């Protein structure tokens, strides 16, 4: 099985729409796409790893001078828009961000963006990804990272809380350990990054429903992905949770909340 096949989330049309709804969620939560403390210079180069549909790249391209180069990378190009729709200063390519990048990309970027890697890493191992990003950056380059803390969640409602307990048990059995997200600032410091800003917390009330809706869609993708690529001994348990998730989703007007906690940081490569 290739690394591309191990991706636990989906890449279909509805999965792409879910990604783009999450982009809206982050945009409304943070109030920006590119952190305002990142200096914009002529001919600077920006990369995004795990770009997905490239919605962040396309949004940022609208706001920056055309001399800025934006490069999106992913292990699969199946969610990329058709090439004729790309802005002239945008390129999208294939890259395994859990392996060392080619030498032609080493030290090329002023800034690298990452978002929502929580379900892409097994057993809490961030070392390969952080090493990859550090290699892409110029000395003094910036990393902007937004992710989902699925450990410190905001879950409200009896059925939602029961579902959370059961699905967390499945996550543990298949090696989906989300504890690293809250530890991300420390892990970056250990790799010679200076933390400029680190924030965690919860969504404002006007964004709680958007997070709940997109999270339930993502959980459906994750359960389907686990069935597709992981331990078949769990098939019955996963199917039971898919039924429970469907029942939970059909009651989304009953006032329940199912939110992960947003974690965001800005850091700079020191060496």
GROMACS .gro file of N, CA and C in nm, residues 147-225:
model
  237
  147UNK      N    1  -0.452   2.367   1.303
  147UNK     CA    2  -0.489   2.226   1.313
  147UNK      C    3  -0.602   2.205   1.412
  148UNK      N    4  -0.648   2.081   1.418
  148UNK     CA    5  -0.764   2.043   1.499
  148UNK      C    6  -0.720   1.958   1.617
  149UNK      N    7  -0.748   2.007   1.737
  149UNK     CA    8  -0.722   1.931   1.859
  149UNK      C    9  -0.846   1.847   1.887
  150UNK      N   10  -0.836   1.716   1.860
  150UNK     CA   11  -0.948   1.625   1.879
  150UNK      C   12  -0.947   1.559   2.017
  151UNK      N   13  -0.856   1.605   2.103
  151UNK     CA   14  -0.852   1.555   2.240
  151UNK      C   15  -0.932   1.648   2.332
  152UNK      N   16  -0.906   1.778   2.321
  152UNK     CA   17  -0.976   1.877   2.404
  152UNK      C   18  -1.092   1.935   2.323
  153UNK      N   19  -1.200   1.859   2.319
  153UNK     CA   20  -1.313   1.895   2.233
  153UNK      C   21  -1.424   1.963   2.313
  154UNK      N   22  -1.518   2.023   2.239
  154UNK     CA   23  -1.640   2.080   2.297
  154UNK      C   24  -1.757   1.997   2.243
  155UNK      N   25  -1.801   1.904   2.325
  155UNK     CA   26  -1.909   1.812   2.286
  155UNK      C   27  -2.023   1.827   2.385
  156UNK      N   28  -2.141   1.851   2.334
  156UNK     CA   29  -2.257   1.876   2.419
  156UNK      C   30  -2.375   1.792   2.372
  157UNK      N   31  -2.441   1.727   2.466
  157UNK     CA   32  -2.553   1.638   2.435
  157UNK      C   33  -2.517   1.495   2.469
  158UNK      N   34  -2.610   1.423   2.530
  158UNK     CA   35  -2.582   1.287   2.577
  158UNK      C   36  -2.538   1.195   2.464
  159UNK      N   37  -2.611   1.196   2.354
  159UNK     CA   38  -2.579   1.106   2.243
  159UNK      C   39  -2.445   1.143   2.180
  160UNK      N   40  -2.417   1.271   2.171
  160UNK     CA   41  -2.289   1.315   2.114
  160UNK      C   42  -2.174   1.271   2.204
  161UNK      N   43  -2.189   1.282   2.335
  161UNK     CA   44  -2.084   1.241   2.427
  161UNK      C   45  -2.062   1.090   2.425
  162UNK      N   46  -2.171   1.013   2.413
  162UNK     CA   47  -2.157   0.867   2.402
  162UNK      C   48  -2.084   0.830   2.274
  163UNK      N   49  -2.117   0.897   2.165
  163UNK     CA   50  -2.050   0.870   2.037
  163UNK      C   51  -1.902   0.904   2.046
  164UNK      N   52  -1.870   1.016   2.109
  164UNK     CA   53  -1.730   1.057   2.123
  164UNK      C   54  -1.649   0.950   2.195
  165UNK      N   55  -1.701   0.895   2.301
  165UNK     CA   56  -1.630   0.792   2.377
  165UNK      C   57  -1.604   0.668   2.291
  166UNK      N   58  -1.704   0.626   2.216
  166UNK     CA   59  -1.689   0.504   2.135
  166UNK      C   60  -1.591   0.525   2.019
  167UNK      N   61  -1.602   0.639   1.952
  167UNK     CA   62  -1.515   0.659   1.836
  167UNK      C   63  -1.371   0.684   1.880
  168UNK      N   64  -1.352   0.744   1.998
  168UNK     CA   65  -1.215   0.760   2.049
  168UNK      C   66  -1.150   0.625   2.074
  169UNK      N   67  -1.227   0.528   2.116
  169UNK     CA   68  -1.173   0.393   2.134
  169UNK      C   69  -1.125   0.334   2.003
  170UNK      N   70  -1.200   0.356   1.896
  170UNK     CA   71  -1.158   0.308   1.764
  170UNK      C   72  -1.031   0.379   1.720
  171UNK      N   73  -1.024   0.510   1.739
  171UNK     CA   74  -0.905   0.586   1.701
  171UNK      C   75  -0.781   0.528   1.769
  172UNK      N   76  -0.791   0.498   1.898
  172UNK     CA   77  -0.678   0.444   1.971
  172UNK      C   78  -0.634   0.310   1.914
  173UNK      N   79  -0.728   0.226   1.876
  173UNK     CA   80  -0.695   0.093   1.826
  173UNK      C   81  -0.627   0.096   1.690
  174UNK      N   82  -0.651   0.200   1.611
  174UNK     CA   83  -0.591   0.206   1.477
  174UNK      C   84  -0.474   0.304   1.469
  175UNK      N   85  -0.429   0.357   1.584
  175UNK     CA   86  -0.311   0.441   1.584
  175UNK      C   87  -0.334   0.586   1.547
  176UNK      N   88  -0.459   0.632   1.552
  176UNK     CA   89  -0.486   0.773   1.528
  176UNK      C   90  -0.478   0.847   1.661
  177UNK      N   91  -0.358   0.894   1.692
  177UNK     CA   92  -0.329   0.960   1.818
  177UNK      C   93  -0.322   1.110   1.793
  178UNK      N   94  -0.419   1.182   1.848
  178UNK     CA   95  -0.429   1.326   1.821
  178UNK      C   96  -0.364   1.412   1.930
  179UNK      N   97  -0.294   1.350   2.023
  179UNK     CA   98  -0.239   1.425   2.135
  179UNK      C   99  -0.129   1.522   2.094
  180UNK      N  100  -0.066   1.499   1.978
  180UNK     CA  101   0.045   1.583   1.935
  180UNK      C  102   0.004   1.726   1.901
  181UNK      N  103  -0.123   1.746   1.867
  181UNK     CA  104  -0.165   1.878   1.820
  181UNK      C  105  -0.144   1.984   1.929
  182UNK      N  106  -0.183   1.954   2.052
  182UNK     CA  107  -0.165   2.052   2.159
  182UNK      C  108  -0.019   2.069   2.198
  183UNK      N  109   0.065   1.974   2.158
  183UNK     CA  110   0.208   1.979   2.189
  183UNK      C  111   0.290   2.039   2.075
  184UNK      N  112   0.224   2.085   1.972
  184UNK     CA  113   0.293   2.130   1.851
  184UNK      C  114   0.393   2.242   1.876
  185UNK      N  115   0.363   2.343   1.958
  185UNK     CA  116   0.465   2.447   1.983
  185UNK      C  117   0.595   2.389   2.039
  186UNK      N  118   0.586   2.296   2.132
  186UNK     CA  119   0.707   2.236   2.189
  186UNK      C  120   0.785   2.158   2.083
  187UNK      N  121   0.715   2.088   1.997
  187UNK     CA  122   0.782   2.009   1.895
  187UNK      C  123   0.853   2.097   1.794
  188UNK      N  124   0.796   2.210   1.764
  188UNK     CA  125   0.863   2.303   1.673
  188UNK      C  126   0.985   2.366   1.739
  189UNK      N  127   0.974   2.401   1.866
  189UNK     CA  128   1.089   2.456   1.938
  189UNK      C  129   1.205   2.357   1.938
  190UNK      N  130   1.176   2.229   1.955
  190UNK     CA  131   1.280   2.127   1.957
  190UNK      C  132   1.349   2.113   1.822
  191UNK      N  133   1.287   2.169   1.716
  191UNK     CA  134   1.345   2.163   1.583
  191UNK      C  135   1.392   2.301   1.535
  192UNK      N  136   1.431   2.384   1.630
  192UNK     CA  137   1.492   2.514   1.602
  192UNK      C  138   1.397   2.613   1.536
  193UNK      N  139   1.272   2.610   1.579
  193UNK     CA  140   1.177   2.714   1.538
  193UNK      C  141   1.150   2.805   1.657
  194UNK      N  142   1.140   2.934   1.629
  194UNK     CA  143   1.101   3.032   1.729
  194UNK      C  144   0.950   3.056   1.718
  195UNK      N  145   0.877   3.033   1.825
  195UNK     CA  146   0.732   3.051   1.824
  195UNK      C  147   0.699   3.199   1.839
  196UNK      N  148   0.635   3.256   1.741
  196UNK     CA  149   0.595   3.396   1.743
  196UNK      C  150   0.457   3.412   1.805
  197UNK      N  151   0.367   3.321   1.769
  197UNK     CA  152   0.231   3.327   1.821
  197UNK      C  153   0.175   3.185   1.826
  198UNK      N  154   0.109   3.152   1.935
  198UNK     CA  155   0.046   3.021   1.951
  198UNK      C  156  -0.088   3.041   2.020
  199UNK      N  157  -0.194   2.992   1.957
  199UNK     CA  158  -0.328   3.010   2.012
  199UNK      C  159  -0.404   2.878   2.010
  200UNK      N  160  -0.483   2.856   2.113
  200UNK     CA  161  -0.576   2.743   2.117
  200UNK      C  162  -0.699   2.788   2.193
  201UNK      N  163  -0.809   2.720   2.173
  201UNK     CA  164  -0.930   2.762   2.241
  201UNK      C  165  -1.053   2.696   2.182
  202UNK      N  166  -1.150   2.778   2.147
  202UNK     CA  167  -1.275   2.725   2.094
  202UNK      C  168  -1.332   2.825   1.994
  203UNK      N  169  -1.434   2.780   1.922
  203UNK     CA  170  -1.497   2.866   1.823
  203UNK      C  171  -1.604   2.954   1.888
  204UNK      N  172  -1.620   3.075   1.835
  204UNK     CA  173  -1.727   3.162   1.879
  204UNK      C  174  -1.861   3.099   1.845
  205UNK      N  175  -1.966   3.143   1.913
  205UNK     CA  176  -2.097   3.080   1.899
  205UNK      C  177  -2.146   3.077   1.755
  206UNK      N  178  -2.115   3.183   1.679
  206UNK     CA  179  -2.165   3.188   1.541
  206UNK      C  180  -2.095   3.089   1.448
  207UNK      N  181  -1.986   3.024   1.497
  207UNK     CA  182  -1.914   2.928   1.414
  207UNK      C  183  -1.930   2.784   1.464
  208UNK      N  184  -1.997   2.765   1.577
  208UNK     CA  185  -2.009   2.633   1.636
  208UNK      C  186  -2.081   2.536   1.543
  209UNK      N  187  -2.189   2.581   1.478
  209UNK     CA  188  -2.264   2.491   1.391
  209UNK      C  189  -2.184   2.454   1.266
  210UNK      N  190  -2.109   2.550   1.212
  210UNK     CA  191  -2.026   2.521   1.094
  210UNK      C  192  -1.920   2.418   1.129
  211UNK      N  193  -1.858   2.429   1.247
  211UNK     CA  194  -1.760   2.329   1.289
  211UNK      C  195  -1.827   2.193   1.307
  212UNK      N  196  -1.943   2.191   1.374
  212UNK     CA  197  -2.013   2.064   1.394
  212UNK      C  198  -2.045   1.998   1.261
  213UNK      N  199  -2.098   2.074   1.167
  213UNK     CA  200  -2.137   2.017   1.037
  213UNK      C  201  -2.017   1.959   0.963
  214UNK      N  202  -1.909   2.035   0.955
  214UNK     CA  203  -1.792   1.987   0.880
  214UNK      C  204  -1.723   1.872   0.954
  215UNK      N  205  -1.727   1.875   1.087
  215UNK     CA  206  -1.664   1.767   1.165
  215UNK      C  207  -1.738   1.635   1.145
  216UNK      N  208  -1.870   1.639   1.146
  216UNK     CA  209  -1.946   1.515   1.126
  216UNK      C  210  -1.918   1.457   0.987
  217UNK      N  211  -1.904   1.544   0.888
  217UNK     CA  212  -1.869   1.496   0.754
  217UNK      C  213  -1.730   1.433   0.753
  218UNK      N  214  -1.635   1.497   0.822
  218UNK     CA  215  -1.499   1.442   0.829
  218UNK      C  216  -1.497   1.308   0.901
  219UNK      N  217  -1.575   1.294   1.008
  219UNK     CA  218  -1.579   1.168   1.082
  219UNK      C  219  -1.635   1.056   0.994
  220UNK      N  220  -1.730   1.089   0.911
  220UNK     CA  221  -1.781   0.988   0.818
  220UNK      C  222  -1.671   0.943   0.722
  221UNK      N  223  -1.592   1.039   0.671
  221UNK     CA  224  -1.480   1.004   0.583
  221UNK      C  225  -1.379   0.917   0.656
  222UNK      N  226  -1.348   0.954   0.781
  222UNK     CA  227  -1.247   0.879   0.857
  222UNK      C  228  -1.292   0.735   0.881
  223UNK      N  229  -1.418   0.716   0.918
  223UNK     CA  230  -1.468   0.580   0.941
  223UNK      C  231  -1.462   0.499   0.812
  224UNK      N  232  -1.500   0.560   0.701
  224UNK     CA  233  -1.492   0.489   0.573
  224UNK      C  234  -1.347   0.458   0.538
  225UNK      N  235  -1.256   0.552   0.568
  225UNK     CA  236  -1.115   0.529   0.539
  225UNK      C  237  -1.056   0.418   0.624
   0.00000   0.00000   0.00000
